[in-house]
Tab-separated table of C-alpha atoms and ligand atoms in Angstrom:
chain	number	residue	atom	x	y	z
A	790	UNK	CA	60.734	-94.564	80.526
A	791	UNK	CA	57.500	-94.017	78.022
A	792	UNK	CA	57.729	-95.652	75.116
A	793	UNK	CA	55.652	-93.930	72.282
A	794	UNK	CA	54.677	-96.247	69.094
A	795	UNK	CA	53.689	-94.185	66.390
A	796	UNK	CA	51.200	-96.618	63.454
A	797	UNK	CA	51.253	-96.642	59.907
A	798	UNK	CA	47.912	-96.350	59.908
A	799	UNK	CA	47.180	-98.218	56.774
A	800	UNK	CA	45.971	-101.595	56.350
A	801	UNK	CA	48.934	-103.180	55.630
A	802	UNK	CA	49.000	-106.521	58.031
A	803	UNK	CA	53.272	-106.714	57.950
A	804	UNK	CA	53.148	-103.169	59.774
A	805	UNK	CA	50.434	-104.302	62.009
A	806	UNK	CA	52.029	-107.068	63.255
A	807	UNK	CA	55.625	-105.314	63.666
A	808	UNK	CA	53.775	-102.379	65.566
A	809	UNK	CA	52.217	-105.021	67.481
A	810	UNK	CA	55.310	-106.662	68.493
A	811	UNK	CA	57.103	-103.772	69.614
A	812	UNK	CA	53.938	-103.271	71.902
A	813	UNK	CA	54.209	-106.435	73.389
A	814	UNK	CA	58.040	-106.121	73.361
A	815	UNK	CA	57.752	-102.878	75.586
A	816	UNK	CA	54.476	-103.709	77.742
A	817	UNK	CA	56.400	-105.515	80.324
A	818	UNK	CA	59.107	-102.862	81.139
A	819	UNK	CA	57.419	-99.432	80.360
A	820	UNK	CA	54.194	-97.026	80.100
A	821	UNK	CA	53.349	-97.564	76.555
A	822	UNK	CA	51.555	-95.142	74.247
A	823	UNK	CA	50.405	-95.863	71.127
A	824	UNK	CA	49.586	-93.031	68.707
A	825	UNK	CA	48.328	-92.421	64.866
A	826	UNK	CA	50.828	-91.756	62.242
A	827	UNK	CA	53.105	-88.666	64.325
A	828	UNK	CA	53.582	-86.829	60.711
A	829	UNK	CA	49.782	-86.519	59.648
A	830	UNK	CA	48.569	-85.857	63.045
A	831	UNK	CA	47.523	-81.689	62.629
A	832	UNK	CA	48.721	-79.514	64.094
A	833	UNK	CA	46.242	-78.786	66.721
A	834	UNK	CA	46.195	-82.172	67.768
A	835	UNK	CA	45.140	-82.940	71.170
A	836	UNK	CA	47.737	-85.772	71.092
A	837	UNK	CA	50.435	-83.623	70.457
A	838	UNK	CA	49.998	-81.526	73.994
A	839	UNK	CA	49.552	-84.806	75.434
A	840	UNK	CA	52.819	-86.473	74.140
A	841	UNK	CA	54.570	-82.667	75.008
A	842	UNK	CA	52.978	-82.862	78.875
A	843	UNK	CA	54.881	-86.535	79.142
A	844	UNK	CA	57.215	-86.492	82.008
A	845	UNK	CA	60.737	-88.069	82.139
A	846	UNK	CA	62.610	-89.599	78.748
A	847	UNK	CA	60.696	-90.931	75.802
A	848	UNK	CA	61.810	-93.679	73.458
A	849	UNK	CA	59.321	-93.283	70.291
A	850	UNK	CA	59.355	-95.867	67.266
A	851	UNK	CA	57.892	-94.186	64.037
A	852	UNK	CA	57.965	-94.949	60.553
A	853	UNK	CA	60.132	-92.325	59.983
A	854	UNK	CA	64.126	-91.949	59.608
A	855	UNK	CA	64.995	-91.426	62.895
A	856	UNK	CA	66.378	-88.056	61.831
A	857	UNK	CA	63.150	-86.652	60.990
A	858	UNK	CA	61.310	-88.205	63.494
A	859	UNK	CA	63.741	-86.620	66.412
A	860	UNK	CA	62.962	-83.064	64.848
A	861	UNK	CA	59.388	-83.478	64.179
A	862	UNK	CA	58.868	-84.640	67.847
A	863	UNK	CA	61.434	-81.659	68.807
A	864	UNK	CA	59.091	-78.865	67.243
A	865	UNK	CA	56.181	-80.307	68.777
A	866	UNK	CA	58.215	-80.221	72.354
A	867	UNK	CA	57.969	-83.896	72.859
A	868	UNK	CA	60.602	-85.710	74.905
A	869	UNK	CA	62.467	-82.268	76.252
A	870	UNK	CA	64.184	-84.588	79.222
A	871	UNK	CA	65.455	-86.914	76.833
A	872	UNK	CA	64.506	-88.579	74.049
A	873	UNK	CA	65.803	-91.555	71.864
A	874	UNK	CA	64.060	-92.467	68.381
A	875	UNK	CA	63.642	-96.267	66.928
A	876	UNK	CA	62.530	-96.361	62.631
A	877	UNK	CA	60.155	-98.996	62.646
A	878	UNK	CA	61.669	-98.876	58.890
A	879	UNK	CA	64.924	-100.647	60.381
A	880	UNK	CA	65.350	-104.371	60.550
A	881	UNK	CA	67.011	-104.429	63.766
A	882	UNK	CA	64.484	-102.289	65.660
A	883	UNK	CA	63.552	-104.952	67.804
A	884	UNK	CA	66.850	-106.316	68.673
A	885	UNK	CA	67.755	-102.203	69.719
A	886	UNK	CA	64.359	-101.936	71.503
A	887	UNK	CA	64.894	-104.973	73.978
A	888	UNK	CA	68.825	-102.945	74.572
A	889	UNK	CA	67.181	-100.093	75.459
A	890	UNK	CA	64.501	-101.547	77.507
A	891	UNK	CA	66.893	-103.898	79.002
A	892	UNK	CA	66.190	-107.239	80.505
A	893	UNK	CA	63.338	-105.469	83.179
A	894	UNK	CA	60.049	-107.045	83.452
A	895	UNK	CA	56.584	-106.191	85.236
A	896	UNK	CA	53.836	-104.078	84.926
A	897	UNK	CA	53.841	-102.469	82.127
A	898	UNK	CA	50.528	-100.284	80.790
A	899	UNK	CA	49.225	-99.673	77.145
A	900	UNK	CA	47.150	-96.851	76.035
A	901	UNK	CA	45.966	-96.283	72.541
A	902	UNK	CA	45.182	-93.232	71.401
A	903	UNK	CA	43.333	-92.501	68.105
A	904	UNK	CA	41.838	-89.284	65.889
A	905	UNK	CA	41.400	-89.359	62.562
A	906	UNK	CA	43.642	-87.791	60.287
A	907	UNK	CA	44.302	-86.765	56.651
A	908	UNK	CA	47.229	-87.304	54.896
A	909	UNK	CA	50.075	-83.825	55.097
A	910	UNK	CA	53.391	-82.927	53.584
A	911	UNK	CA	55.475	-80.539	54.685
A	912	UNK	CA	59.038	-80.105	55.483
A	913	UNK	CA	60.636	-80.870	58.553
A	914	UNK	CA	63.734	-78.864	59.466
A	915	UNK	CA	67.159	-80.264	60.944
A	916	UNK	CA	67.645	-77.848	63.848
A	917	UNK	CA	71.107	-78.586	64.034
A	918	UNK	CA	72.265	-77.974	60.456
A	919	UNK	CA	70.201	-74.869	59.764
A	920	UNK	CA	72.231	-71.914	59.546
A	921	UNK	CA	69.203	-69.265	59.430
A	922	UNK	CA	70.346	-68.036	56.050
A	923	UNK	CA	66.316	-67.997	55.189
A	924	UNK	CA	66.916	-69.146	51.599
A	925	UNK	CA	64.382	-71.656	52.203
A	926	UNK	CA	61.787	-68.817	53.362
A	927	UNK	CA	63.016	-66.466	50.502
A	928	UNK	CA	62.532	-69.575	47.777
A	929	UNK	CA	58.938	-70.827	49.267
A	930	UNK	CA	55.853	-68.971	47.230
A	931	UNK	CA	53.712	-70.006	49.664
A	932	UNK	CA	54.310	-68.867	52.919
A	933	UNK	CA	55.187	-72.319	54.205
A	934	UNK	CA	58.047	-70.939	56.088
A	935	UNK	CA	59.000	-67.264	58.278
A	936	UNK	CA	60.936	-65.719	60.299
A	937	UNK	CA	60.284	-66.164	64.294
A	938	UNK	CA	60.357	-63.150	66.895
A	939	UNK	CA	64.152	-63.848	66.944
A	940	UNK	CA	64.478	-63.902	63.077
A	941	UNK	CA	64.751	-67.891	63.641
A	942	UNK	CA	63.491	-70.392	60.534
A	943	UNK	CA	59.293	-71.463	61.664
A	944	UNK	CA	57.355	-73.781	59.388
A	945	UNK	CA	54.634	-71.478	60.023
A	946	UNK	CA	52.253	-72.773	57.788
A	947	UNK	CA	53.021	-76.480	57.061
A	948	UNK	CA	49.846	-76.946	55.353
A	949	UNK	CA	50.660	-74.427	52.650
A	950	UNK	CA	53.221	-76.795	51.432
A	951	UNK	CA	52.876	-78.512	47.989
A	952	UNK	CA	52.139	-82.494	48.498
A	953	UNK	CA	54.928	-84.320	46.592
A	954	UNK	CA	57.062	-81.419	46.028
A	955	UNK	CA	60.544	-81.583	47.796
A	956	UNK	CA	61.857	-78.331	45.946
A	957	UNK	CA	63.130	-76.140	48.674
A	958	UNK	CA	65.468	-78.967	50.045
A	959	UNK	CA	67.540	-78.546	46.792
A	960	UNK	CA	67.951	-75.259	47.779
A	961	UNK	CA	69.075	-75.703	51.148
A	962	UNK	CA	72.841	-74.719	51.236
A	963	UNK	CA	73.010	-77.208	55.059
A	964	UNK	CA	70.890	-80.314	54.196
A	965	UNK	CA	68.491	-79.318	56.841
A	966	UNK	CA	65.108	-79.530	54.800
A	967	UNK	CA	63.506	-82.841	55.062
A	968	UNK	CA	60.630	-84.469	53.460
A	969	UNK	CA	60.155	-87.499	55.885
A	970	UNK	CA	57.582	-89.330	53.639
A	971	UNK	CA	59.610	-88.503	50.077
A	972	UNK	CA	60.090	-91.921	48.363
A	973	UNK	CA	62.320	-90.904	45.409
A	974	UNK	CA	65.355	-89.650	47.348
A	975	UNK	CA	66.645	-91.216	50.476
A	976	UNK	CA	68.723	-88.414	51.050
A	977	UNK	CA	65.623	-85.809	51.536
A	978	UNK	CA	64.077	-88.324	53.504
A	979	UNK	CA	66.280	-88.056	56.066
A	980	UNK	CA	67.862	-92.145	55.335
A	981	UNK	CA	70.495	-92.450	58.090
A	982	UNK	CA	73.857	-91.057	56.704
A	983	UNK	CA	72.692	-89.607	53.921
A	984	UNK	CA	72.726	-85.812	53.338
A	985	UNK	CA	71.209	-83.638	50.910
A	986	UNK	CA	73.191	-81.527	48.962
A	987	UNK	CA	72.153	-78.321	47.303
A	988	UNK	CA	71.297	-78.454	43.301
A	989	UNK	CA	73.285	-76.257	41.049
A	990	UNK	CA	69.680	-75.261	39.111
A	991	UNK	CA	67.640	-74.822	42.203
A	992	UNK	CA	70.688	-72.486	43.674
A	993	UNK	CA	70.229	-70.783	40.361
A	994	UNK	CA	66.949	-70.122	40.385
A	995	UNK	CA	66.438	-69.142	43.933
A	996	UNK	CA	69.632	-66.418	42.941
A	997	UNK	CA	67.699	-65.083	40.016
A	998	UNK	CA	64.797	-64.756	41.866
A	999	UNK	CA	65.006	-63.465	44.963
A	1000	UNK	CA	68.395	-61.158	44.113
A	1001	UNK	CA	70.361	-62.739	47.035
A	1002	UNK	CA	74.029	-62.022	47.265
A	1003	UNK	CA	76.194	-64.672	45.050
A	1004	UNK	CA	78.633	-65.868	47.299
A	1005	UNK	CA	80.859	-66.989	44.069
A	1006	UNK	CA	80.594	-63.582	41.662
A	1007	UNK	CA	79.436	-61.508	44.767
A	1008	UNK	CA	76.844	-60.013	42.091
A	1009	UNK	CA	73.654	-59.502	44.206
A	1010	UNK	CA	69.882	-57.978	42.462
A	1011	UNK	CA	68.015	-59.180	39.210
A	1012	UNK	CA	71.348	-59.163	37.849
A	1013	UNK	CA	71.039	-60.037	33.359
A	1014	UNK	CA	71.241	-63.924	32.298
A	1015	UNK	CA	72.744	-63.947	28.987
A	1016	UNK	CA	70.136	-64.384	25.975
A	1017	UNK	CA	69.279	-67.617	24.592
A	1018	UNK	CA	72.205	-69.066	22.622
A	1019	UNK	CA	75.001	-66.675	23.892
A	1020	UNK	CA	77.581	-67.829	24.952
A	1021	UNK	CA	78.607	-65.127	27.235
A	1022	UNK	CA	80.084	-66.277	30.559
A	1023	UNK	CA	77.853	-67.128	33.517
A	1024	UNK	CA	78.547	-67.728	36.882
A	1025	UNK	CA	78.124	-70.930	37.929
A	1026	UNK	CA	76.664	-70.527	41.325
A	1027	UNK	CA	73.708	-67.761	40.540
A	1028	UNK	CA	73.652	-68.377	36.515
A	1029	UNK	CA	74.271	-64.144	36.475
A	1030	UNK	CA	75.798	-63.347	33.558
A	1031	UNK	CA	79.349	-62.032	33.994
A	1032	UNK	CA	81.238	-58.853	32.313
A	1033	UNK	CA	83.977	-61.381	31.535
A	1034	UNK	CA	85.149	-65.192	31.947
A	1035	UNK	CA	86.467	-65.757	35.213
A	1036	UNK	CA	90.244	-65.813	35.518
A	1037	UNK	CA	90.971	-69.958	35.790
A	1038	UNK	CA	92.542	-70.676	39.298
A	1039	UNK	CA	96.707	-70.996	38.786
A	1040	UNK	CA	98.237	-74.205	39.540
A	1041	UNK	CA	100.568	-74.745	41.957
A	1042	UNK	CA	103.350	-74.420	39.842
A	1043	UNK	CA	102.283	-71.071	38.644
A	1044	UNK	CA	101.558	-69.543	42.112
A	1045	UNK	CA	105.187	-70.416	43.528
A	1046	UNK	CA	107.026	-68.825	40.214
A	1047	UNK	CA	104.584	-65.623	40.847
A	1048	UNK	CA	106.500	-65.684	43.898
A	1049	UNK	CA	109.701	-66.034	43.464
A	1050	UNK	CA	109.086	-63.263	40.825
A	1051	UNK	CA	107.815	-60.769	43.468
A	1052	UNK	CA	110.833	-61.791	45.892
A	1053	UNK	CA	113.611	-60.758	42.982
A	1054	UNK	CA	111.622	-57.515	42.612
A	1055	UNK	CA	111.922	-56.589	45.905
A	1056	UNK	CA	115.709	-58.175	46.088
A	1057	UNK	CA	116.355	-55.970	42.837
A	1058	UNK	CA	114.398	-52.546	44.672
A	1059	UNK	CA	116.385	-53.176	47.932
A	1060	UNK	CA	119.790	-53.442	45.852
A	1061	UNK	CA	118.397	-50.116	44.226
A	1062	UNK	CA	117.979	-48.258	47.173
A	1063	UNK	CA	121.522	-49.354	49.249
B	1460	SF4	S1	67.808	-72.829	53.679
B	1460	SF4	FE1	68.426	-74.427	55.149
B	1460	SF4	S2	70.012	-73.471	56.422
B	1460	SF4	FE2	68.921	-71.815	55.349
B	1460	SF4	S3	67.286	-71.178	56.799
B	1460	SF4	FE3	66.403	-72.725	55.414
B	1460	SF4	S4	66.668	-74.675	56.525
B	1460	SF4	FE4	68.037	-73.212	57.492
B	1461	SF4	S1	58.372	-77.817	48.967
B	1461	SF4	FE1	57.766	-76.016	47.821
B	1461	SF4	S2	55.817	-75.342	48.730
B	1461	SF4	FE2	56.781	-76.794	50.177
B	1461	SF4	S3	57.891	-75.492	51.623
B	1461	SF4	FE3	59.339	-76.093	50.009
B	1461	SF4	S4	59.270	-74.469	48.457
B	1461	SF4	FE4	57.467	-74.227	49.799
């Protein structure tokens, strides 16, 4: 087992000493690494085709949620014969670090690894939820995302990214889009069991924009928005305008006397025809 402690890398002496623990916590039973801050290390990073060349499972501790930690690791190849994430950011970390470790003692060995590095943003993307619909590519002005060889989602160009903007995650129909250092919403941060969910306005705009098929009024193009104060219909998805207000769903009720109504027309046609 290598155990990979990822800093804050600030000078805040509560982190220090919690990083420190978990070294001294995992220096008897394991290879220890300790690296800068995994998120603002760039791209090019030495360390990263280090931590990639590791052999055997990795157990890394970051200051991320571990959902955006496992994925940012992931895209950097880190931990490809198993891998098991720890948020320094949890109060029982410790407690779920000696489990893992178990009760094994010995010869450990700590390395620290440094490089200097400036702060990023960019998003990191939830493998498992995305769908490859490329709304997030098609709603980016900047390149930050494109399609692979394989038409596959690539953060191609992290650094393009807008520092404090979370904007494409609204737009994400799957949750997938992650900004790991967001403060404001736990839910884009990747905060365990919470999950983003699209916003109306963002869904609108991306619709208007980039002409993508509605999947509610199956309008697709630069379709018209009403003018300013009309009160013409929209749909609610896209914000298209409509030709006409959408037919209200029928209750229950309604459906089954449709039904019956059909069934004495065709008892009545039958009757007609014997
Ligand atoms: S919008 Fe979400 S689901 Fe669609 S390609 Fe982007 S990350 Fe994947
Ligand atoms: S947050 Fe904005 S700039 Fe950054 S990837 Fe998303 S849409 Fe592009």
């Amino acid at each position: 087992m290598q155990v990979l402690i990822s800093r804050l890398g600030s000078d805040d002496a509560a982190a220090r000493a919690r990083e420190d623990r978990l070294v001294a916590l995992s220096a008897g039973a394991a290879r220890v690494l300790v690296v800068p801050h995994l998120y603002h290390l760039p791209e090019t990073s030495s360390i990263w085709a280090r931590l990639a060349a590791l052999d055997g499972p990795v157990l890394a501790a970051t200051w991320l949620h571990p959902r955006p930690a496992e994925w940012l690791l992931r895209r950097h190849g880190v931990g490809a014969s198993g891998l098991t994430v720890l948020s320094l950011l949890a109060d029982d970390c410790f407690a779920a670090l000696r489990a893992l470790l178990g009760e094994a003692g010995g010869a450990g060995t700590v390395e620290e690894l440094s490089e200097a590095a400036t702060p990023r943003w960019y998003p990191v993307v939830d493998r498992d939820r995305c769908r490859e619909c490329g709304h997030c590519r098609q709603f980016c002005l900047f390149g930050v995302y494109a399609a692979g060889p394989d038409g596959q989602l690539v953060v191609a160009n992290p650094d393009r990214c807008k520092p404090g903007c979370p904007a494409c995650s609204r737009v994400c129909p799957e949750g997938a889009i992650l900004f790991p250092l967001y403060t404001q919403d736990d839910a884009i941060a990747g905060a365990p069991g919470r999950l983003m969910t699209p916003d109306p306005a963002a869904r609108r705009m991306l619709a208007r924009h980039c002409g993508i098929p509605c999947p509610a009024c199956r309008q697709a193009g630069p379709a018209a928005t009403p003018a300013p104060g009309s009160d013409a219909p929209i749909c609610p998805e896209c914000g298209r305008a409509l030709a006409s207000a959408p037919e209200p769903e029928p209750a229950a009720g309604e459906v089954f006397d449709e039904i019956d109504a059909l069934i004495d027309d065709l008892d009545a046609l039958t009757e007609r025809r014997s």
